[in-house]
Amino acid sequence: MPLPTGDIVGLMVDNLEKRGSVFPLSAKKATRWADGLDIPHGGETVLYTGAMYQLLPYIIAMVKLLARVEDTFLANWVFMGRFANRFVNLSAIGARPSRAEIERYNQILRNIARLLQQAGVEFGYLYEDDLYAGALAYDMGVDGTLRTHAKRVDATLRKHGVRKVITLDPHTTNMLRSVYPTMIDGFDVEVKSYLEVLAEAGAEPLQRIDEDVVIHDSCLYARSEGVIDEPRRLLERAGYTINEPRESRNLTYCCGGPIEALFPSKSHDVAVERVKQLRGTGGSQVTTMCPMCLASLAKAADGTLPMEDISVFLTRAYTLDAPDASTEKKRSISEH
Amino acid sequence: MAASQVDMEFAEAVTTSDEFNAWACLNCGICSAVCPLAIDLMPRKLFRYAILGLKDEVLEETDTIFQCLLCKLCEENCTSNVHIVENVRFLRSYIGDEVFGLDTGRGREEHHAAAHR
């Protein structure tokens, strides 16, 4: 028995309407990554996470749960979960990610903030007002709920006097830059991905990294937002040699992530095919630039092909910080 | 096998939509050839159903419509510049309203996403 599409979509929409996000996350958990970074509250230019990287560990845990239900008799009972979820935040109770997973994604956010600080870019952060942008509702075609939510995001940006937004992932970039202006009259916030901002700022590497890296373009960045050259320019300037798969740039191949919650098996098949293409380059490590791509492809590769967010590769060259959670942990252990 | 029935309400929803622009499709099949999910039905055959107002045939393919990755690889290769993703989103909205009982807002407010994307 496949998962009931209507109930899963309904559950996500209920969450967006009642709790402001398709997979609700407390403000404390969503903003923990910024602890100790001294990022000012608000400001004309803000780093806008849209909680995408923070949500990923919870989405991964939820998908694991759904994948276990798919093709079993339990799929018939998902509608009960949707009913109960209207009253109790089931998606938060049901999905319990590991601490390592949460730390991995939080570290990516810290990397990005540090990269921007190092490049001299000034920005604030909206903390508890850094709202999810609604990408999943958009994908599902639930525009009524999305429009209401987008107006909430717009009102929040106006309240804080935000004029420029630096986004971190392709989904939030696409929503704020290309979708919101079609839904909200007078939405005139300037939206740029941090990769564009870093490339424009002429960020200079502090050390050269002589390594090869296979690049996996995000569909949204490459085909909807035109973010293709910036990540390459930043990597090359740092010394990396870019290994391009045949399916690259505007002809990049999907990671399977967008349908993971509804069709886990099919999503996995697409990810496995993409990993095969990436492996076919002969490269030994892969860079992604979207949290969904990273989660999807890393799961499909199952440890056989190292994969990291592009911020990890850039941090090694452009800052003197530890770029990943495991290095951070090792360092803190050795310091004590 | 029962004859296909044209649903006038569905046909009107398709013809009056700003988002649905599959009329330009030449049925060349490139979209199906490049699709990572190898969805043979989508988009060309499905869009024919929609254009002809064959609501039952479209609804039978609900899972297929929601399986689309919206990755736009088909759109990137489309020789007729069909906004395939917007068309799929239109059908999802329609199904959301008619089958899932969701507030998709379809037709309530004008949304010209297709023109901007």
Tab-separated table of C-alpha atoms in Angstrom:
chain	number	residue	atom	x	y	z
A	1	MET	CA	0.000	0.000	0.000
A	2	PRO	CA	1.640	3.281	-1.095
A	3	LEU	CA	1.517	6.273	1.229
A	4	PRO	CA	-1.732	8.254	0.933
A	5	THR	CA	-0.708	11.376	-0.982
A	6	GLY	CA	-3.669	13.481	0.170
A	7	ASP	CA	-3.112	12.789	3.874
A	8	ILE	CA	0.619	13.509	3.761
A	9	VAL	CA	0.109	16.731	1.799
A	10	GLY	CA	-2.745	17.616	4.177
A	11	LEU	CA	-0.555	17.029	7.216
A	12	MET	CA	2.124	19.379	5.893
A	13	VAL	CA	-0.468	22.027	5.022
A	14	ASP	CA	-2.072	21.733	8.476
A	15	ASN	CA	1.340	22.309	10.023
A	16	LEU	CA	2.031	25.366	7.867
A	17	GLU	CA	-1.360	26.850	8.751
A	18	LYS	CA	-1.297	26.091	12.467
A	19	ARG	CA	2.407	26.123	13.284
A	20	GLY	CA	4.046	28.249	10.589
A	21	SER	CA	6.153	25.477	9.054
A	22	VAL	CA	5.556	22.165	7.286
A	23	PHE	CA	7.687	20.422	9.932
A	24	PRO	CA	7.441	22.610	13.023
A	25	LEU	CA	10.576	23.357	14.951
A	26	SER	CA	10.845	25.410	18.163
A	27	ALA	CA	12.497	28.829	17.843
A	28	LYS	CA	15.109	27.661	20.352
A	29	LYS	CA	16.166	24.722	18.140
A	30	ALA	CA	15.972	26.781	14.942
A	31	THR	CA	18.223	29.568	16.249
A	32	ARG	CA	20.712	27.531	18.330
A	33	TRP	CA	23.250	27.507	15.482
A	34	ALA	CA	23.781	31.266	15.950
A	35	ASP	CA	24.833	30.974	19.613
A	36	GLY	CA	28.135	32.737	20.160
A	37	LEU	CA	28.377	34.274	16.684
A	38	ASP	CA	27.316	37.749	17.853
A	39	ILE	CA	25.052	38.340	14.872
A	40	PRO	CA	22.995	41.502	15.497
A	41	HIS	CA	19.193	41.272	15.714
A	42	GLY	CA	17.474	42.482	12.519
A	43	GLY	CA	18.888	45.240	10.326
A	44	GLU	CA	18.465	46.346	6.731
A	45	THR	CA	20.393	43.304	5.459
A	46	VAL	CA	19.678	39.949	7.070
A	47	LEU	CA	20.892	36.402	6.701
A	48	TYR	CA	17.673	34.501	6.005
A	49	THR	CA	17.859	30.780	6.732
A	50	GLY	CA	14.119	30.092	6.323
A	51	ALA	CA	14.921	27.279	8.764
A	52	MET	CA	15.725	24.990	5.832
A	53	TYR	CA	19.051	23.634	7.073
A	54	GLN	CA	17.690	23.405	10.631
A	55	LEU	CA	14.627	21.462	9.452
A	56	LEU	CA	16.540	18.888	7.438
A	57	PRO	CA	17.498	16.546	10.301
A	58	TYR	CA	13.828	16.457	11.342
A	59	ILE	CA	12.667	15.874	7.775
A	60	ILE	CA	15.209	13.045	7.433
A	61	ALA	CA	13.861	11.442	10.609
A	62	MET	CA	10.253	11.838	9.447
A	63	VAL	CA	11.046	10.340	6.050
A	64	LYS	CA	12.676	7.329	7.727
A	65	LEU	CA	9.436	6.852	9.613
A	66	LEU	CA	7.329	7.154	6.464
A	67	ALA	CA	9.622	4.838	4.493
A	68	ARG	CA	8.981	2.153	7.112
A	69	VAL	CA	5.227	2.639	6.693
A	70	GLU	CA	5.261	2.718	2.868
A	71	ASP	CA	3.957	-0.520	1.340
A	72	THR	CA	2.688	-1.864	4.671
A	73	PHE	CA	-0.862	-1.993	6.060
A	74	LEU	CA	0.065	0.976	8.293
A	75	ALA	CA	-0.134	3.281	5.268
A	76	ASN	CA	-3.919	2.926	5.587
A	77	TRP	CA	-3.740	4.635	8.995
A	78	VAL	CA	-1.813	7.763	8.037
A	79	PHE	CA	-5.128	9.650	7.882
A	80	MET	CA	-5.441	9.093	11.669
A	81	GLY	CA	-2.027	10.689	12.101
A	82	ARG	CA	-3.176	13.724	10.145
A	83	PHE	CA	-6.321	13.986	12.294
A	84	ALA	CA	-4.359	13.767	15.567
A	85	ASN	CA	-1.668	16.156	14.282
A	86	ARG	CA	-4.250	18.954	14.141
A	87	PHE	CA	-4.336	18.902	17.938
A	88	VAL	CA	-0.916	17.588	18.940
A	89	ASN	CA	2.333	18.366	17.124
A	90	LEU	CA	2.874	14.764	16.039
A	91	SER	CA	5.528	15.559	13.454
A	92	ALA	CA	7.752	16.959	16.204
A	93	ILE	CA	7.145	13.971	18.470
A	94	GLY	CA	7.508	11.348	15.748
A	95	ALA	CA	10.697	12.671	14.185
A	96	ARG	CA	13.716	12.466	16.489
A	97	PRO	CA	16.962	13.117	14.643
A	98	SER	CA	20.355	12.238	16.060
A	99	ARG	CA	22.430	14.912	17.787
A	100	ALA	CA	25.194	14.387	15.201
A	101	GLU	CA	22.762	15.051	12.359
A	102	ILE	CA	21.480	18.249	13.993
A	103	GLU	CA	25.042	19.404	14.647
A	104	ARG	CA	26.076	18.697	11.052
A	105	TYR	CA	23.399	21.006	9.647
A	106	ASN	CA	23.877	23.680	12.322
A	107	GLN	CA	27.585	23.727	11.497
A	108	ILE	CA	26.752	24.490	7.856
A	109	LEU	CA	24.864	27.587	9.008
A	110	ARG	CA	27.777	28.662	11.187
A	111	ASN	CA	30.129	28.133	8.236
A	112	ILE	CA	28.063	30.410	6.030
A	113	ALA	CA	27.800	33.162	8.643
A	114	ARG	CA	31.567	33.023	9.229
A	115	LEU	CA	32.312	33.075	5.481
A	116	LEU	CA	30.260	36.243	5.115
A	117	GLN	CA	31.814	37.846	8.199
A	118	GLN	CA	35.283	36.989	6.925
A	119	ALA	CA	34.453	38.586	3.559
A	120	GLY	CA	33.432	41.789	5.348
A	121	VAL	CA	29.720	41.480	4.622
A	122	GLU	CA	27.567	43.107	7.315
A	123	PHE	CA	24.289	41.419	8.150
A	124	GLY	CA	21.819	40.737	10.936
A	125	TYR	CA	19.568	37.796	11.709
A	126	LEU	CA	15.896	37.737	12.614
A	127	TYR	CA	16.267	34.879	15.146
A	128	GLU	CA	12.739	33.735	16.139
A	129	ASP	CA	11.288	35.784	13.242
A	130	ASP	CA	13.368	33.943	10.612
A	131	LEU	CA	10.327	32.114	9.195
A	132	TYR	CA	10.105	29.157	6.836
A	133	ALA	CA	9.414	30.469	3.321
A	134	GLY	CA	6.839	27.803	2.340
A	135	ALA	CA	8.614	25.919	-0.467
A	136	LEU	CA	6.855	22.616	0.154
A	137	ALA	CA	3.390	24.186	0.071
A	138	TYR	CA	4.349	25.825	-3.215
A	139	ASP	CA	5.511	22.520	-4.686
A	140	MET	CA	2.258	20.865	-3.640
A	141	GLY	CA	0.215	23.601	-5.338
A	142	VAL	CA	-1.418	24.719	-2.082
A	143	ASP	CA	-1.265	28.376	-3.011
A	144	GLY	CA	-4.084	29.597	-0.728
A	145	THR	CA	-2.261	28.537	2.423
A	146	LEU	CA	1.050	29.633	0.959
A	147	ARG	CA	-0.238	33.103	0.094
A	148	THR	CA	-1.429	33.618	3.686
A	149	HIS	CA	1.936	32.432	4.977
A	150	ALA	CA	3.910	34.555	2.494
A	151	LYS	CA	2.024	37.641	3.694
A	152	ARG	CA	3.074	36.760	7.250
A	153	VAL	CA	6.717	36.551	6.131
A	154	ASP	CA	6.396	39.841	4.226
A	155	ALA	CA	4.857	41.581	7.266
A	156	THR	CA	7.711	40.292	9.438
A	157	LEU	CA	10.359	41.579	7.018
A	158	ARG	CA	8.600	44.967	6.923
A	159	LYS	CA	8.345	45.071	10.728
A	160	HIS	CA	12.118	44.714	10.944
A	161	GLY	CA	12.785	47.179	8.097
A	162	VAL	CA	14.569	44.521	6.015
A	163	ARG	CA	15.544	45.658	2.513
A	164	LYS	CA	18.062	42.977	1.529
A	165	VAL	CA	18.020	39.286	2.250
A	166	ILE	CA	20.947	36.882	1.972
A	167	THR	CA	19.597	33.376	1.493
A	168	LEU	CA	21.410	30.136	2.235
A	169	ASP	CA	19.616	27.489	0.205
A	170	PRO	CA	18.058	27.304	-3.272
A	171	HIS	CA	14.484	26.700	-2.065
A	172	THR	CA	14.316	29.809	0.108
A	173	THR	CA	16.092	31.795	-2.613
A	174	ASN	CA	13.544	30.685	-5.197
A	175	MET	CA	10.568	31.411	-2.952
A	176	LEU	CA	11.656	34.893	-1.904
A	177	ARG	CA	13.177	35.952	-5.223
A	178	SER	CA	10.871	34.412	-7.831
A	179	VAL	CA	7.629	33.299	-6.164
A	180	TYR	CA	6.812	35.956	-3.542
A	181	PRO	CA	6.835	38.842	-6.049
A	182	THR	CA	4.098	37.007	-8.002
A	183	MET	CA	2.002	36.516	-4.860
A	184	ILE	CA	2.464	39.732	-2.901
A	185	ASP	CA	1.936	43.160	-4.412
A	186	GLY	CA	4.862	45.457	-3.725
A	187	PHE	CA	7.259	42.777	-2.462
A	188	ASP	CA	10.506	44.534	-3.278
A	189	VAL	CA	13.093	42.935	-1.015
A	190	GLU	CA	16.417	42.314	-2.759
A	191	VAL	CA	17.248	38.612	-2.525
A	192	LYS	CA	20.657	37.066	-3.139
A	193	SER	CA	22.147	33.712	-2.338
A	194	TYR	CA	25.200	33.867	-0.063
A	195	LEU	CA	27.190	32.295	-2.922
A	196	GLU	CA	26.342	35.289	-5.107
A	197	VAL	CA	27.142	37.687	-2.267
A	198	LEU	CA	30.531	36.060	-1.603
A	199	ALA	CA	31.426	36.008	-5.299
A	200	GLU	CA	30.448	39.674	-5.707
A	201	ALA	CA	32.315	40.666	-2.542
A	202	GLY	CA	35.475	39.232	-4.082
A	203	ALA	CA	36.133	37.002	-1.072
A	204	GLU	CA	39.818	36.092	-0.852
A	205	PRO	CA	40.957	32.633	0.302
A	206	LEU	CA	43.316	32.485	3.291
A	207	GLN	CA	44.791	29.195	2.201
A	208	ARG	CA	44.970	27.208	-1.007
A	209	ILE	CA	43.342	23.772	-1.167
A	210	ASP	CA	44.778	21.553	-3.896
A	211	GLU	CA	41.998	19.010	-4.164
A	212	ASP	CA	39.502	17.780	-6.737
A	213	VAL	CA	35.817	18.120	-6.003
A	214	VAL	CA	32.834	16.816	-7.964
A	215	ILE	CA	30.114	19.458	-8.190
A	216	HIS	CA	26.411	18.674	-7.900
A	217	ASP	CA	24.256	21.622	-9.030
A	218	SER	CA	20.884	22.156	-7.399
A	219	CYS	CA	18.011	22.092	-9.926
A	220	LEU	CA	16.549	25.311	-8.538
A	221	TYR	CA	19.817	27.213	-8.424
A	222	ALA	CA	20.821	26.099	-11.924
A	223	ARG	CA	17.512	26.188	-13.800
A	224	SER	CA	15.430	28.768	-11.934
A	225	GLU	CA	17.847	31.149	-10.232
A	226	GLY	CA	20.877	31.203	-12.524
A	227	VAL	CA	23.305	30.418	-9.699
A	228	ILE	CA	25.808	28.357	-11.696
A	229	ASP	CA	29.094	30.210	-12.051
A	230	GLU	CA	29.368	31.669	-8.525
A	231	PRO	CA	30.007	28.394	-6.662
A	232	ARG	CA	32.548	27.380	-9.310
A	233	ARG	CA	34.325	30.724	-9.130
A	234	LEU	CA	34.589	30.507	-5.334
A	235	LEU	CA	35.873	26.925	-5.377
A	236	GLU	CA	38.382	27.562	-8.163
A	237	ARG	CA	39.691	30.717	-6.522
A	238	ALA	CA	40.403	28.590	-3.445
A	239	GLY	CA	42.454	26.116	-5.490
A	240	TYR	CA	39.929	23.325	-5.928
A	241	THR	CA	39.813	21.580	-9.300
A	242	ILE	CA	36.184	21.122	-10.261
A	243	ASN	CA	35.128	17.778	-11.603
A	244	GLU	CA	31.967	18.197	-13.702
A	245	PRO	CA	29.603	15.279	-14.214
A	246	ARG	CA	28.087	15.030	-17.695
A	247	GLU	CA	24.725	16.066	-16.215
A	248	SER	CA	25.872	19.424	-14.921
A	249	ARG	CA	25.060	23.140	-14.774
A	250	ASN	CA	21.602	23.831	-16.340
A	251	LEU	CA	21.342	20.138	-17.294
A	252	THR	CA	21.942	18.935	-13.755
A	253	TYR	CA	20.098	15.854	-12.511
A	254	CYS	CA	17.698	15.873	-9.569
A	255	CYS	CA	18.680	14.353	-6.201
A	256	GLY	CA	15.199	12.873	-5.704
A	257	GLY	CA	14.652	14.930	-2.545
A	258	PRO	CA	11.463	16.768	-3.558
A	259	ILE	CA	9.322	13.612	-3.426
A	260	GLU	CA	10.995	11.975	-0.448
A	261	ALA	CA	8.078	12.478	1.938
A	262	LEU	CA	5.482	11.134	-0.491
A	263	PHE	CA	7.328	8.432	-2.421
A	264	PRO	CA	10.429	7.419	-0.454
A	265	SER	CA	11.345	4.445	-2.673
A	266	LYS	CA	11.125	6.344	-5.957
A	267	SER	CA	13.006	9.255	-4.438
A	268	HIS	CA	15.773	6.886	-3.377
A	269	ASP	CA	15.989	5.395	-6.906
A	270	VAL	CA	16.579	8.861	-8.383
A	271	ALA	CA	19.235	9.618	-5.748
A	272	VAL	CA	21.009	6.316	-6.446
A	273	GLU	CA	21.119	7.161	-10.162
A	274	ARG	CA	22.556	10.593	-9.396
A	275	VAL	CA	25.215	9.103	-7.121
A	276	LYS	CA	26.138	6.758	-9.979
A	277	GLN	CA	26.600	9.751	-12.291
A	278	LEU	CA	28.695	11.602	-9.704
A	279	ARG	CA	30.813	8.520	-9.070
A	280	GLY	CA	31.257	8.155	-12.847
A	281	THR	CA	33.419	11.280	-12.878
A	282	GLY	CA	36.073	9.318	-11.004
A	283	GLY	CA	36.158	11.974	-8.288
A	284	SER	CA	36.589	11.106	-4.644
A	285	GLN	CA	34.450	13.775	-2.953
A	286	VAL	CA	31.278	15.647	-3.843
A	287	THR	CA	29.989	19.099	-3.013
A	288	THR	CA	26.299	20.003	-2.822
A	289	MET	CA	24.691	23.387	-2.243
A	290	CYS	CA	21.235	22.488	-0.989
A	291	PRO	CA	20.324	20.741	2.291
A	292	MET	CA	17.838	18.454	0.548
A	293	CYS	CA	20.407	17.386	-2.055
A	294	LEU	CA	22.937	16.661	0.691
A	295	ALA	CA	20.507	14.549	2.713
A	296	SER	CA	19.200	12.644	-0.280
A	297	LEU	CA	22.533	11.922	-1.950
A	298	ALA	CA	24.405	11.135	1.269
A	299	LYS	CA	21.748	8.548	2.125
A	300	ALA	CA	21.967	7.001	-1.336
A	301	ALA	CA	25.779	6.945	-1.264
A	302	ASP	CA	25.666	5.314	2.172
A	303	GLY	CA	29.191	6.351	3.069
A	304	THR	CA	30.768	5.102	-0.171
A	305	LEU	CA	31.288	8.576	-1.646
A	306	PRO	CA	32.160	11.443	0.727
A	307	MET	CA	29.744	14.325	0.379
A	308	GLU	CA	29.659	17.745	2.009
A	309	ASP	CA	27.863	21.036	1.687
A	310	ILE	CA	29.839	23.601	-0.310
A	311	SER	CA	30.202	25.745	2.814
A	312	VAL	CA	32.443	23.043	4.298
A	313	PHE	CA	34.815	23.228	1.303
A	314	LEU	CA	34.759	27.028	1.267
A	315	THR	CA	35.296	27.350	5.016
A	316	ARG	CA	38.513	25.341	4.770
A	317	ALA	CA	39.898	27.898	2.315
A	318	TYR	CA	38.280	31.207	3.196
A	319	THR	CA	38.335	31.103	7.025
A	320	LEU	CA	40.551	29.688	9.721
A	321	ASP	CA	37.597	27.908	11.332
A	322	ALA	CA	36.911	24.204	11.695
A	323	PRO	CA	34.549	23.493	8.774
A	324	ASP	CA	32.604	20.473	9.973
A	325	ALA	CA	30.958	19.220	13.098
A	326	SER	CA	33.350	16.303	13.621
A	327	THR	CA	36.412	18.558	13.387
A	328	GLU	CA	34.763	20.979	15.807
A	329	LYS	CA	34.147	18.145	18.254
A	330	LYS	CA	37.707	16.797	17.954
A	331	ARG	CA	39.096	20.278	18.526
A	332	SER	CA	36.992	20.878	21.599
A	333	ILE	CA	38.025	17.492	23.038
A	334	SER	CA	41.725	18.191	22.455
A	335	GLU	CA	41.398	21.636	24.048
A	336	HIS	CA	39.999	20.231	27.318
B	1	MET	CA	-14.069	-0.203	-21.064
B	2	ALA	CA	-16.252	2.870	-20.515
B	3	ALA	CA	-15.993	5.720	-22.996
B	4	SER	CA	-14.076	8.764	-21.807
B	5	GLN	CA	-16.309	11.555	-20.515
B	6	VAL	CA	-15.569	15.219	-21.002
B	7	ASP	CA	-16.056	17.129	-17.749
B	8	MET	CA	-17.111	20.648	-18.679
B	9	GLU	CA	-16.258	22.171	-15.296
B	10	PHE	CA	-12.747	20.705	-15.470
B	11	ALA	CA	-12.339	21.756	-19.113
B	12	GLU	CA	-13.309	25.304	-18.149
B	13	ALA	CA	-10.894	25.343	-15.224
B	14	VAL	CA	-8.103	24.364	-17.623
B	15	THR	CA	-9.023	26.777	-20.398
B	16	THR	CA	-9.444	29.790	-18.082
B	17	SER	CA	-6.288	29.186	-16.068
B	18	ASP	CA	-3.392	31.615	-16.366
B	19	GLU	CA	-0.993	28.911	-15.253
B	20	PHE	CA	-1.951	26.150	-17.655
B	21	ASN	CA	-0.208	26.586	-21.021
B	22	ALA	CA	0.227	23.058	-22.393
B	23	TRP	CA	-1.477	24.051	-25.646
B	24	ALA	CA	1.921	24.686	-27.209
B	25	CYS	CA	3.043	21.072	-26.640
B	26	LEU	CA	4.000	19.355	-29.910
B	27	ASN	CA	3.977	15.894	-28.313
B	28	CYS	CA	7.623	15.378	-29.318
B	29	GLY	CA	8.415	13.289	-26.226
B	30	ILE	CA	11.660	14.941	-25.148
B	31	CYS	CA	10.143	15.610	-21.716
B	32	SER	CA	9.467	11.907	-21.160
B	33	ALA	CA	12.911	10.946	-22.517
B	34	VAL	CA	14.827	13.125	-20.064
B	35	CYS	CA	12.587	12.635	-17.007
B	36	PRO	CA	14.608	11.167	-14.071
B	37	LEU	CA	11.551	9.161	-13.101
B	38	ALA	CA	10.966	8.048	-16.691
B	39	ILE	CA	7.347	9.101	-16.322
B	40	ASP	CA	6.115	8.178	-19.762
B	41	LEU	CA	2.657	9.543	-19.118
B	42	MET	CA	3.905	12.908	-18.084
B	43	PRO	CA	3.676	15.531	-19.194
B	44	ARG	CA	2.595	15.114	-22.788
B	45	LYS	CA	-0.148	12.492	-22.451
B	46	LEU	CA	-1.432	13.914	-19.194
B	47	PHE	CA	-1.662	17.387	-20.644
B	48	ARG	CA	-3.685	16.014	-23.564
B	49	TYR	CA	-6.172	14.588	-21.074
B	50	ALA	CA	-6.374	17.945	-19.329
B	51	ILE	CA	-6.807	19.922	-22.546
B	52	LEU	CA	-9.609	17.567	-23.629
B	53	GLY	CA	-11.340	17.943	-20.248
B	54	LEU	CA	-10.991	14.235	-19.416
B	55	LYS	CA	-11.099	14.747	-15.665
B	56	ASP	CA	-11.413	11.067	-14.702
B	57	GLU	CA	-8.311	10.168	-16.706
B	58	VAL	CA	-6.386	12.971	-15.019
B	59	LEU	CA	-7.538	12.017	-11.516
B	60	GLU	CA	-6.560	8.391	-12.138
B	61	GLU	CA	-3.013	9.678	-12.455
B	62	THR	CA	-2.988	11.547	-9.140
B	63	ASP	CA	0.049	9.656	-7.830
B	64	THR	CA	1.941	10.277	-11.070
B	65	ILE	CA	1.161	13.986	-10.846
B	66	PHE	CA	2.521	14.120	-7.294
B	67	GLN	CA	5.582	12.039	-8.230
B	68	CYS	CA	6.893	14.788	-10.496
B	69	LEU	CA	10.116	16.186	-8.992
B	70	LEU	CA	9.479	19.675	-10.427
B	71	CYS	CA	13.152	19.555	-11.374
B	72	LYS	CA	12.502	21.314	-14.711
B	73	LEU	CA	14.867	19.104	-16.710
B	74	CYS	CA	11.964	18.547	-19.114
B	75	GLU	CA	11.251	22.269	-19.281
B	76	GLU	CA	14.919	23.029	-19.958
B	77	ASN	CA	14.759	20.709	-22.976
B	78	CYS	CA	11.244	21.584	-24.197
B	79	THR	CA	11.291	22.871	-27.762
B	80	SER	CA	7.936	24.631	-27.331
B	81	ASN	CA	8.689	26.467	-24.084
B	82	VAL	CA	5.818	24.828	-22.247
B	83	HIS	CA	5.843	25.809	-18.557
B	84	ILE	CA	5.617	22.206	-17.515
B	85	VAL	CA	6.184	22.793	-13.806
B	86	GLU	CA	3.436	25.413	-13.615
B	87	ASN	CA	1.100	23.041	-15.441
B	88	VAL	CA	1.862	20.276	-12.971
B	89	ARG	CA	1.344	22.673	-10.072
B	90	PHE	CA	-1.998	23.664	-11.591
B	91	LEU	CA	-3.108	20.023	-11.688
B	92	ARG	CA	-1.900	19.526	-8.096
B	93	SER	CA	-3.944	22.536	-7.029
B	94	TYR	CA	-6.987	21.178	-8.812
B	95	ILE	CA	-6.600	17.770	-7.148
B	96	GLY	CA	-5.903	19.452	-3.800
B	97	ASP	CA	-9.237	21.268	-4.051
B	98	GLU	CA	-11.381	18.593	-5.631
B	99	VAL	CA	-9.985	15.417	-4.108
B	100	PHE	CA	-8.001	16.240	-0.966
B	101	GLY	CA	-10.241	19.066	0.270
B	102	LEU	CA	-7.378	21.514	0.809
B	103	ASP	CA	-7.452	25.306	0.625
B	104	THR	CA	-5.325	25.668	-2.451
B	105	GLY	CA	-6.738	29.109	-3.239
B	106	ARG	CA	-7.079	28.122	-6.897
B	107	GLY	CA	-9.003	30.784	-8.751
B	108	ARG	CA	-9.631	32.813	-5.578
B	109	GLU	CA	-6.905	35.308	-6.275
B	110	GLU	CA	-5.103	35.921	-9.504
B	111	HIS	CA	-1.653	34.441	-9.494
B	112	HIS	CA	0.469	35.031	-12.526
B	113	ALA	CA	3.442	32.917	-11.544
B	114	ALA	CA	3.806	31.442	-15.012
B	115	ALA	CA	4.406	34.820	-16.560
B	116	HIS	CA	7.175	35.576	-14.091
B	117	ARG	CA	9.052	32.299	-14.160
